[in-house]
Coordinates of N, CA, C and O and ligand atoms in Angstrom, one line a residue:
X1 N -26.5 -8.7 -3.1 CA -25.2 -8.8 -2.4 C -25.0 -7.7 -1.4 O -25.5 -6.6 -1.8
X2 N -24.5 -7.7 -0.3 CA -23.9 -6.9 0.6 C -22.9 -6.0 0.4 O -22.0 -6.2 -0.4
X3 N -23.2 -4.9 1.4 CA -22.3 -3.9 0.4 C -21.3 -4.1 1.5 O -21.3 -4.1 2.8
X4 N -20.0 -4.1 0.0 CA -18.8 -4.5 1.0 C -18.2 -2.6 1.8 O -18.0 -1.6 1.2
X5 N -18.2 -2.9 2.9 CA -17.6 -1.6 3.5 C -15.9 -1.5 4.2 O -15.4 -2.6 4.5
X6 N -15.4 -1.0 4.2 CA -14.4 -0.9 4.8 C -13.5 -0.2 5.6 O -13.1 0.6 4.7
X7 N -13.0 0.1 6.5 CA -13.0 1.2 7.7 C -11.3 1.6 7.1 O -10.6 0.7 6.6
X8 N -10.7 3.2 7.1 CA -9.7 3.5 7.1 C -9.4 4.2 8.4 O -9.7 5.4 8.4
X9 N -9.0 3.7 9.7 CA -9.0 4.6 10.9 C -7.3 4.8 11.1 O -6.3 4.1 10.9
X10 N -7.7 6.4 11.7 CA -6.3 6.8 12.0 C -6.5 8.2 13.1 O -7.4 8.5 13.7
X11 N -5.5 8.6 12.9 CA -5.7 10.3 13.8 C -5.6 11.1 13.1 O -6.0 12.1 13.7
X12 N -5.1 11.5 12.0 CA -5.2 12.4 10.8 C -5.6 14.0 11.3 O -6.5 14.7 11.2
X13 N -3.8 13.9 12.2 CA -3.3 14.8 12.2 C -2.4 15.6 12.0 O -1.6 15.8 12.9
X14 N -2.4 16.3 10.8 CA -3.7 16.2 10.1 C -3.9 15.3 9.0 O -2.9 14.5 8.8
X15 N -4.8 15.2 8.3 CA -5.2 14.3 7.3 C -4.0 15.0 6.0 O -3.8 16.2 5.9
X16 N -3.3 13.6 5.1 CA -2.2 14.1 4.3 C -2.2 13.7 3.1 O -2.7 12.6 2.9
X17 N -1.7 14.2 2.2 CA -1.8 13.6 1.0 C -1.2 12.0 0.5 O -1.4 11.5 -0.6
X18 N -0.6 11.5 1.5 CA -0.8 10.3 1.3 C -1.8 9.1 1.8 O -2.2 8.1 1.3
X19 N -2.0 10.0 3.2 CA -3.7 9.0 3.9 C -4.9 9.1 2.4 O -5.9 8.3 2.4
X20 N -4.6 10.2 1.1 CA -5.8 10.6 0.4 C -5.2 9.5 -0.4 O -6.0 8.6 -0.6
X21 N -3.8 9.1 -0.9 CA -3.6 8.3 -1.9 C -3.8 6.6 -1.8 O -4.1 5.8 -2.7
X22 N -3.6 6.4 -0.3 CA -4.3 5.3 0.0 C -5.6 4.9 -0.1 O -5.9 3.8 -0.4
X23 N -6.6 5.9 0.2 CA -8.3 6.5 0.2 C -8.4 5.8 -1.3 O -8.9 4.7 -1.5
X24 N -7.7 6.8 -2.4 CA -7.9 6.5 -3.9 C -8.2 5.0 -4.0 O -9.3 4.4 -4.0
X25 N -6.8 4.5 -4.0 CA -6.4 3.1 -3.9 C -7.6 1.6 -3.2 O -7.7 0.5 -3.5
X26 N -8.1 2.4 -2.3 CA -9.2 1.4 -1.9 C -10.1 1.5 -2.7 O -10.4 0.5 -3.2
X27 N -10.7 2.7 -3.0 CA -11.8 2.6 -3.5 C -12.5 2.0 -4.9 O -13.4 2.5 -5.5
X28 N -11.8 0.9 -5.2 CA -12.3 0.7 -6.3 C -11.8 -0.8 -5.4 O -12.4 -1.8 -5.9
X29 N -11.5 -1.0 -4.9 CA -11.7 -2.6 -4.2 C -12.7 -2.4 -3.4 O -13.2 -3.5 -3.7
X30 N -13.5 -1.9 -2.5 CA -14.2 -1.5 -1.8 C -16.0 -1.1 -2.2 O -16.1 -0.9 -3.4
X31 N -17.6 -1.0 -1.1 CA -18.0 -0.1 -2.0 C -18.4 0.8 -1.5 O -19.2 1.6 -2.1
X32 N -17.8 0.8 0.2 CA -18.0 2.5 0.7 C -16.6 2.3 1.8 O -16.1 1.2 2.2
X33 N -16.2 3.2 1.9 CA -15.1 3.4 2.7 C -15.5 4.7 3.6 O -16.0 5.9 3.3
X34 N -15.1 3.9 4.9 CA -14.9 4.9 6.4 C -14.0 5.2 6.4 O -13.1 4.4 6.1
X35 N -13.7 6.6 6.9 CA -12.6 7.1 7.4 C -12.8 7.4 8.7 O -13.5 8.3 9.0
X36 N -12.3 6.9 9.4 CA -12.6 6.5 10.8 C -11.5 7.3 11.6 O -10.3 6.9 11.6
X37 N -11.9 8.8 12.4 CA -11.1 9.3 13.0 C -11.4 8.8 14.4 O -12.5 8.7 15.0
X38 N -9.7 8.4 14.8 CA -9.9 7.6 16.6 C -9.6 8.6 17.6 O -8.5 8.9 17.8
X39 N -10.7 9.0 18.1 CA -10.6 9.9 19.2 C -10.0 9.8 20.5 O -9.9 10.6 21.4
X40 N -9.6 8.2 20.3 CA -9.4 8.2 22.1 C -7.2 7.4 21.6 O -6.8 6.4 22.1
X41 N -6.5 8.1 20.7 CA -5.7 7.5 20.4 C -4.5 7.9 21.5 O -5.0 8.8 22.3
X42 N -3.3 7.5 21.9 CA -2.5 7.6 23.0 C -1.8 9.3 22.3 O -1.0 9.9 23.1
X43 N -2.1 9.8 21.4 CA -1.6 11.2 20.4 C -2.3 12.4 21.2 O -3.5 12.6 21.4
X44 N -1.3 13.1 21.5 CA -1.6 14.3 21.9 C -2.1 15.4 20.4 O -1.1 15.8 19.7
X45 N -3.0 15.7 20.1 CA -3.5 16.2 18.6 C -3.0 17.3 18.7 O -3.2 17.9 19.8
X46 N -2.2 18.1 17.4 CA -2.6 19.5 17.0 C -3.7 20.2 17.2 O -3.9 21.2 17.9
X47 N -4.3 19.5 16.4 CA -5.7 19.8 15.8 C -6.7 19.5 16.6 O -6.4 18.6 17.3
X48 N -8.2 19.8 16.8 CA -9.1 19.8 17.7 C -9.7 18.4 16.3 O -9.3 18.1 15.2
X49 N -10.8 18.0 17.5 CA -11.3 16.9 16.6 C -12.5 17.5 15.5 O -13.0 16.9 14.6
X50 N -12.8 18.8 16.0 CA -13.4 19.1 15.1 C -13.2 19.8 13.8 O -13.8 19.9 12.8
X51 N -11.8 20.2 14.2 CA -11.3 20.3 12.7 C -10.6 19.3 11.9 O -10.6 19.4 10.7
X52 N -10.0 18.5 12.3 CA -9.6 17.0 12.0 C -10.8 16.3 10.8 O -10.6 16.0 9.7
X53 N -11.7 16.4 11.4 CA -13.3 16.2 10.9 C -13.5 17.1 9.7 O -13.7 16.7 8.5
X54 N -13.4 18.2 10.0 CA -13.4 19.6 9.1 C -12.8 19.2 7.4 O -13.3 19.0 6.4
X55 N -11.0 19.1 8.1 CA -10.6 18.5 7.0 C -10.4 17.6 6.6 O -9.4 17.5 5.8
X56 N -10.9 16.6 6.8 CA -11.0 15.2 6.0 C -11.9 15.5 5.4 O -11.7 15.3 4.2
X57 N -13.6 16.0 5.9 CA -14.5 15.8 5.0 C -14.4 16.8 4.1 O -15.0 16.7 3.0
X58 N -13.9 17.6 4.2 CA -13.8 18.8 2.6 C -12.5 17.4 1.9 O -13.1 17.2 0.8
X59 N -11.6 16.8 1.8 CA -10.7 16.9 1.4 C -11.0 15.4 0.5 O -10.5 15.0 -0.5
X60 N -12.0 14.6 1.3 CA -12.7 13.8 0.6 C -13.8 13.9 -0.2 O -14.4 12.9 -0.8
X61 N -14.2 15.7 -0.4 CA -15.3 15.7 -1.2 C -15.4 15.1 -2.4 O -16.3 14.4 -2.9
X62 N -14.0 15.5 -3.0 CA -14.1 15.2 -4.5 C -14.1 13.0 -4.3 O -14.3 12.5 -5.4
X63 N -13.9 12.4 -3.8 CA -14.8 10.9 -3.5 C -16.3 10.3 -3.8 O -17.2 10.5 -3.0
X64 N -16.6 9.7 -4.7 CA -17.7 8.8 -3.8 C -17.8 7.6 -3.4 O -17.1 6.7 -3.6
X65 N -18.9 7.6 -2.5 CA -18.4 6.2 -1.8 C -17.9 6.3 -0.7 O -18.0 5.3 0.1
X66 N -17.1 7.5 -0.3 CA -16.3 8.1 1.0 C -16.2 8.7 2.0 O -15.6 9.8 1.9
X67 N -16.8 8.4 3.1 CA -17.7 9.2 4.4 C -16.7 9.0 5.3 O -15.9 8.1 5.1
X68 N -16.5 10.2 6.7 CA -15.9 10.1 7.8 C -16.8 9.9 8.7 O -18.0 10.1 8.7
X69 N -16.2 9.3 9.8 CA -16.7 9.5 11.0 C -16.2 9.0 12.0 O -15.3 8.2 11.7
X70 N -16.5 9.4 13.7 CA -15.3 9.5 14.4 C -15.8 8.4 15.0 O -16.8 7.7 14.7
X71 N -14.7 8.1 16.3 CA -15.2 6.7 17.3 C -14.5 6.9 18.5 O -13.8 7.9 18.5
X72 N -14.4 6.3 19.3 CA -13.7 5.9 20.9 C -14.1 4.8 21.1 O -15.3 4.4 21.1
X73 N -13.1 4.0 21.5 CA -13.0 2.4 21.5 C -12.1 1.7 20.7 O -11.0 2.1 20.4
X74 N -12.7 0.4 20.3 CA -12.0 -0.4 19.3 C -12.4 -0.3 18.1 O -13.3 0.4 17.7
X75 N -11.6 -1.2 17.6 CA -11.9 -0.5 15.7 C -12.8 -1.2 15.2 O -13.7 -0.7 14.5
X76 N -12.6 -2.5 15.7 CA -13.5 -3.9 15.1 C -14.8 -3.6 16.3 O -15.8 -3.5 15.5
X77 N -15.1 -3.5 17.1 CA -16.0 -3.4 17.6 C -17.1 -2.1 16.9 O -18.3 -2.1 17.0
X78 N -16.6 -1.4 16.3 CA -17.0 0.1 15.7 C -17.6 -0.8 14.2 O -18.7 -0.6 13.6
X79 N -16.5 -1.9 13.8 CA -16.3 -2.7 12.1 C -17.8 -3.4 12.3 O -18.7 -3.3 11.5
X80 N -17.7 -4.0 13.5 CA -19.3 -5.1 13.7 C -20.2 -4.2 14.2 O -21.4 -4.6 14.3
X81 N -20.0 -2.8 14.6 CA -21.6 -2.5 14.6 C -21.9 -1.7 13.2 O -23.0 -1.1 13.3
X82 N -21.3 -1.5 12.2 CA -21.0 -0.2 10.9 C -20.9 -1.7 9.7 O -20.7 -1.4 8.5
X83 N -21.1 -3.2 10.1 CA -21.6 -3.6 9.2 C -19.7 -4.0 8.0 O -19.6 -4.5 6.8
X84 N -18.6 -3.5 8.8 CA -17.7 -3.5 7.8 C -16.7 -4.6 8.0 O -16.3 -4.8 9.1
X85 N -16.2 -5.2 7.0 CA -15.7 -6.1 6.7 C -13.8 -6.2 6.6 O -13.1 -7.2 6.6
X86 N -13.6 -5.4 6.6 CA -12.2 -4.7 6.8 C -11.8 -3.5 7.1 O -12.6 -2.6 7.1
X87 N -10.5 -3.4 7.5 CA -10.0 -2.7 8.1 C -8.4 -2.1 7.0 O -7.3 -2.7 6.8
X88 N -8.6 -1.1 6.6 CA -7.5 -0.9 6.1 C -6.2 0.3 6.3 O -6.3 1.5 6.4
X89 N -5.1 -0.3 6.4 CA -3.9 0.8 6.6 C -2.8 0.7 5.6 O -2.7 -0.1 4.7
X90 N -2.3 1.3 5.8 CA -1.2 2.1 5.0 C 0.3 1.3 5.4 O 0.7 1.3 6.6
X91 N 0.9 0.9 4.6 CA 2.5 0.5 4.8 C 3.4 1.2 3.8 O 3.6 1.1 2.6
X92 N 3.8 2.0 5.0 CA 4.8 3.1 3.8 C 6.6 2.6 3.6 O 7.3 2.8 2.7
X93 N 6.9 2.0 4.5 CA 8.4 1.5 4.6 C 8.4 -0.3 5.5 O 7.3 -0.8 5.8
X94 N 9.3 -0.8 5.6 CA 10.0 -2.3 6.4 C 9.3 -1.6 8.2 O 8.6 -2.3 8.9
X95 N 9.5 -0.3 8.5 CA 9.5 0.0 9.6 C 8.2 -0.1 10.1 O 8.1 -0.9 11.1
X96 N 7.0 0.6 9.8 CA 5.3 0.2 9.4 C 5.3 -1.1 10.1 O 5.0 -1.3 11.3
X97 N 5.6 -1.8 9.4 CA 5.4 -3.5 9.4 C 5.2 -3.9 11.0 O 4.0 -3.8 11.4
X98 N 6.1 -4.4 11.9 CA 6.3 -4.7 13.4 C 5.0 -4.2 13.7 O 4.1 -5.0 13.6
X99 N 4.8 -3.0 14.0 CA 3.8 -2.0 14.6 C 2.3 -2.3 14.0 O 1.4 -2.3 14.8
X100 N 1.9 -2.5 12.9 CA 0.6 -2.8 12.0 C 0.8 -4.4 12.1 O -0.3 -4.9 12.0
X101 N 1.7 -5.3 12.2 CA 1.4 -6.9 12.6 C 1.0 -7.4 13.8 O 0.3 -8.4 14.0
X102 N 1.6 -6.5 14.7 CA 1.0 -6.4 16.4 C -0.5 -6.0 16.3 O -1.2 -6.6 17.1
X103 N -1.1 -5.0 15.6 CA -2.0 -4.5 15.5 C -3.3 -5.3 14.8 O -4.4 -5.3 15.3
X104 N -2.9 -6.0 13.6 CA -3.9 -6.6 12.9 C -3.8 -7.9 13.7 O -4.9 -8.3 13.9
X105 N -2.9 -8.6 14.1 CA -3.1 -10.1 14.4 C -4.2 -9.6 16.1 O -5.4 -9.9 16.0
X106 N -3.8 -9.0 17.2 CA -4.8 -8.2 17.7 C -6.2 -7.7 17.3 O -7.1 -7.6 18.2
X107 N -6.3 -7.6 16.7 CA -7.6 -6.9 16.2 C -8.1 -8.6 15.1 O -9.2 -8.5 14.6
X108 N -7.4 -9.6 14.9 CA -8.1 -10.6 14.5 C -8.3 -11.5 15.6 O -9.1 -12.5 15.6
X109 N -7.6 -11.2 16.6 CA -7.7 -11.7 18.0 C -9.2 -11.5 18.7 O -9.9 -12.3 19.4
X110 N -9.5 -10.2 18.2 CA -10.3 -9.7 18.6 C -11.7 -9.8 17.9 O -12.7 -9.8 18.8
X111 N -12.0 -10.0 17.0 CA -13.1 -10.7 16.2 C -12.1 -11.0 14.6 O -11.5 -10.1 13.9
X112 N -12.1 -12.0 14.5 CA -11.7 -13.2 13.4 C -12.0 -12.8 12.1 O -11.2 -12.6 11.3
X113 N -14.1 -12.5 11.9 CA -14.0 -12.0 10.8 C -13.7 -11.0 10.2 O -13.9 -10.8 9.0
X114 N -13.3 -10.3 11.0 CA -12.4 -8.9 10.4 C -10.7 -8.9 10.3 O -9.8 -9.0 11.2
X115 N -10.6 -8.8 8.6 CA -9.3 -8.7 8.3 C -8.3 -7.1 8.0 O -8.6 -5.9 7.6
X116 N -7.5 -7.5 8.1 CA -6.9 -5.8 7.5 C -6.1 -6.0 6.4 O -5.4 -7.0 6.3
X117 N -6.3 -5.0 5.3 CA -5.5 -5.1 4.4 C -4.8 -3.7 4.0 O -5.4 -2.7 4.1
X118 N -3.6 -3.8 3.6 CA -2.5 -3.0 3.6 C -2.2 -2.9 2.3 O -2.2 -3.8 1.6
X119 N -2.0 -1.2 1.6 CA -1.7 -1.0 0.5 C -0.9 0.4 0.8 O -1.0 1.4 1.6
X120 N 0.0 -0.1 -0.3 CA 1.1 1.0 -0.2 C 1.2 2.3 -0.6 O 1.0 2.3 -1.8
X121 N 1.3 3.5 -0.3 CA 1.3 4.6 -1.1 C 2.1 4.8 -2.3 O 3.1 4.0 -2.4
X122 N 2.1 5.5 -3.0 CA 2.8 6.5 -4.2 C 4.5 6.4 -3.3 O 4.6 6.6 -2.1
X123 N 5.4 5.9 -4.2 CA 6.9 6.2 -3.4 C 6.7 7.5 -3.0 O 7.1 7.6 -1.9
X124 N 6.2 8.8 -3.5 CA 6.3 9.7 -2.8 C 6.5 10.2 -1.8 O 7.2 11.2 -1.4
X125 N 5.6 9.2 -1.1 CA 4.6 9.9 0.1 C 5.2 8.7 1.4 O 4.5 8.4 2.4
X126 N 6.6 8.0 1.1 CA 7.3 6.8 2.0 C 7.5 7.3 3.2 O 7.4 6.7 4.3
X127 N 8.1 8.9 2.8 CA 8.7 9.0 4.4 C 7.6 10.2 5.1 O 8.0 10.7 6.1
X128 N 6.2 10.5 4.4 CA 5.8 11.6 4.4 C 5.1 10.7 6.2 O 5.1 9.5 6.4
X129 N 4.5 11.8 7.2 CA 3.6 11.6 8.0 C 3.0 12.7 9.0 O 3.6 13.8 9.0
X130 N 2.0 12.7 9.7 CA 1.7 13.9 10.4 C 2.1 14.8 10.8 O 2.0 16.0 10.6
X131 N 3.0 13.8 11.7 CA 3.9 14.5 12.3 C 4.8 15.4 12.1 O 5.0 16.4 12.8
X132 N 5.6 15.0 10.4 CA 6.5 15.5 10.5 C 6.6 16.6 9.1 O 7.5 17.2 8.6
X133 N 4.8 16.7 8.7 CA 4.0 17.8 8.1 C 4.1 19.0 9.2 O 4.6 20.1 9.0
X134 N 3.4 18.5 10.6 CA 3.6 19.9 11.4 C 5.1 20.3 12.0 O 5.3 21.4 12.5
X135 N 6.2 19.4 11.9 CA 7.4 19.3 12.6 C 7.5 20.9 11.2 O 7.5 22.1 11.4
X136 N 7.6 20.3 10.0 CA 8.0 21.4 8.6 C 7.4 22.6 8.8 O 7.9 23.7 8.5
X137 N 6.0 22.6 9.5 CA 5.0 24.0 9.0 C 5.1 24.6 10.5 O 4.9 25.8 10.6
X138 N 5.3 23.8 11.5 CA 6.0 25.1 12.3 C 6.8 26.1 12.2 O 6.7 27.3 12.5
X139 N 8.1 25.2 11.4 CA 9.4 25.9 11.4 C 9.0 26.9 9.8 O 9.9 27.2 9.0
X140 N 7.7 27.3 9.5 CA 7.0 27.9 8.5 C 7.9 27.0 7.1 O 8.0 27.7 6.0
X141 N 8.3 26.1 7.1 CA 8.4 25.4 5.8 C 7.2 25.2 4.8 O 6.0 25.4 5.3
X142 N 7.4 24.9 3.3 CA 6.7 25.0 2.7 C 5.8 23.4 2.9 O 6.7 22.5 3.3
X143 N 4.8 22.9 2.8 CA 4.3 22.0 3.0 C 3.0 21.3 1.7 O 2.3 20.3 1.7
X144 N 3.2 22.2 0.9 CA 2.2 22.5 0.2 C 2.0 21.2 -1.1 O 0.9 21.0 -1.6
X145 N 2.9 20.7 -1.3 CA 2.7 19.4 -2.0 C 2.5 18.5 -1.1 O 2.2 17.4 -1.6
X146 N 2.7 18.5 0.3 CA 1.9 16.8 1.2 C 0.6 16.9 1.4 O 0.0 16.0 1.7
X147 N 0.1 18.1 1.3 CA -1.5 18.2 2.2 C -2.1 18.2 1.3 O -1.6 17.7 0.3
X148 N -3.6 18.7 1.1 CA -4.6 19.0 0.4 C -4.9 20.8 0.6 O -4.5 21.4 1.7
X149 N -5.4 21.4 -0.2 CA -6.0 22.6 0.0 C -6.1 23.2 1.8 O -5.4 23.8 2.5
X150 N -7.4 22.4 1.9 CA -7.4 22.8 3.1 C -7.0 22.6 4.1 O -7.2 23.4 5.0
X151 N -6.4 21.7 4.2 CA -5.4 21.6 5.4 C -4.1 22.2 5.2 O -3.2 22.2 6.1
X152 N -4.0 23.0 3.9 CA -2.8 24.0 4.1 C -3.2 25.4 4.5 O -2.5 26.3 4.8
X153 N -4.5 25.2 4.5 CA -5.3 27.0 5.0 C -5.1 26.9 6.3 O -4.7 27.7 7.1
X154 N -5.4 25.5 6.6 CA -5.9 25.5 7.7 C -4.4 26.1 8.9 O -4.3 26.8 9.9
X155 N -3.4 25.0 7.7 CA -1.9 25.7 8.9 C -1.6 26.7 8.6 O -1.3 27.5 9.5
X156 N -1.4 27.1 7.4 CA -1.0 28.8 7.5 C -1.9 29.9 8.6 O -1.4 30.9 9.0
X157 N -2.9 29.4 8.8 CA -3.7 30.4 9.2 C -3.2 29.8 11.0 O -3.3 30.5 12.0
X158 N -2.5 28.2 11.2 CA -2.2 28.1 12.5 C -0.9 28.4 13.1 O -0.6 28.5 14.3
X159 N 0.0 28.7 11.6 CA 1.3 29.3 12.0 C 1.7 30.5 11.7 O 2.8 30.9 12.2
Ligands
COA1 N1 0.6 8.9 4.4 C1 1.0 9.7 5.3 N2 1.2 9.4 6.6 C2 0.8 8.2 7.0 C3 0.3 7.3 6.0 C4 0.2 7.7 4.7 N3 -0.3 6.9 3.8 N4 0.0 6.2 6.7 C5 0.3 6.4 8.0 N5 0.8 7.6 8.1 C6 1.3 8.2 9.3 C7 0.3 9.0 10.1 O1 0.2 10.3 9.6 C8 0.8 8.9 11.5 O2 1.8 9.9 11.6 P1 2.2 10.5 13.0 O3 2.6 9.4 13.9 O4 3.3 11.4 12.7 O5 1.0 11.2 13.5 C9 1.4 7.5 11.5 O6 1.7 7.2 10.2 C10 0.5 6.4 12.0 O7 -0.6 7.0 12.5 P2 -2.1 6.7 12.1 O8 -2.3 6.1 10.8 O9 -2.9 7.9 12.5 O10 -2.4 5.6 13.1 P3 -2.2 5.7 14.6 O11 -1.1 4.7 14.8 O12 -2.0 7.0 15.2 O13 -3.5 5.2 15.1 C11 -5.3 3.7 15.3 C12 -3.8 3.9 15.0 C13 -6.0 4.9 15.8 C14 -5.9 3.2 14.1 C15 -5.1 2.6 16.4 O14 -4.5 3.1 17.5 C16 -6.5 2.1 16.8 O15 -7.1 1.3 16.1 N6 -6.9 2.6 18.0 C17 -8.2 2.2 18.5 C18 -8.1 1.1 19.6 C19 -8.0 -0.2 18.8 O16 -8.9 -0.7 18.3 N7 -6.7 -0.7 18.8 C20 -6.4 -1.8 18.1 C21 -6.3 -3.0 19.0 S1 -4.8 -3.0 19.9

């Protein structure tokens, strides 16, 4: 049988403890999961892509089954040549929705046999997002239950 794969792409900036709780969540539907950082996204990044990279893959160590890697382009085009069969994101609130329905019926627009599927995080983590991890740790807020380890080194050491 073929190994089912499945792409998680985002800009994970930086990568958060809810992008990790969704990660969890696939992987036992799944039997390798990409974390697909999109380099060419309309996001002006904090973070350089190579630490973006940095911390995902330390923060995915404790995973198996769970590899990064980056791209420029489209998602499904990256999905048909990486062999992967889905596409998965995160729906944290009603507001998610609009924005990821435009995106998946597009991207089925775009090749058919690639579907996306959507799994929710921990209520925790509803209103949690990149953004508004670095909006907190600028203003030197504590941040330290949304991230992982290293992505809290990584901001203390940036703020
Ligand atoms: N926990 C915490 N935050 C989460 C989250 C979760 N479970 N799920 C989503 N988010 C946040 C992200 O942190 C991000 O926050 P930010 O806007 O504050 O940075 C936001 O929700 C959504 O961003 P992200 O998941 O990174 O996706 P994106 O919208 O920036 O990027 C791409 C979407 C890169 C996947 C999309 O643009 C893409 O596929 N680009 C390539 C071109 C392409 O193929 N396009 C599709 C055809 S139109």
């Amino acid at each position: 049988m073929s190994k089912r794969t499945a792409l998680y792409p985002g800009t994970f900036d930086p990568i958060t403890n809810g992008h990790l709780d969704i990660i969890e969540r696939a992987i036992p539907l799944f039997d390798k999961i990409i974390v697909l950082l999109a380099l060419n996204s309309e996001k002006t990044p904090l973070f350089s892509e190579f630490e973006r990279m940095e911390m995902i893959n330390e923060s995915i160590s404790i995973f198996n089954n769970v590899e990064v890697m980056q791209f420029k382009g489209l998602v499904v085009e990256f999905a048909k040549k990486n062999n992967a069969i889905t596409i998965i994101r995160g729906l944290r609130a009603i507001s998610d929705f609009e924005y990821e329905f435009q995106i998946a019926l597009m991207n089925r627009k775009l090749n058919p046999k690639i579907d996306t599927v959507y799994l929710m995080p921990d209520e925790k983590y509803t209103y949690l997002s990149s953004s508004i991890v670095r909006e907190v740790a600028k203003h030197k807020g504590d941040v330290s239950c949304f991230v992982p380890p290293v992505v809290l080194k990584k901001i203390l050491k940036r703020f």
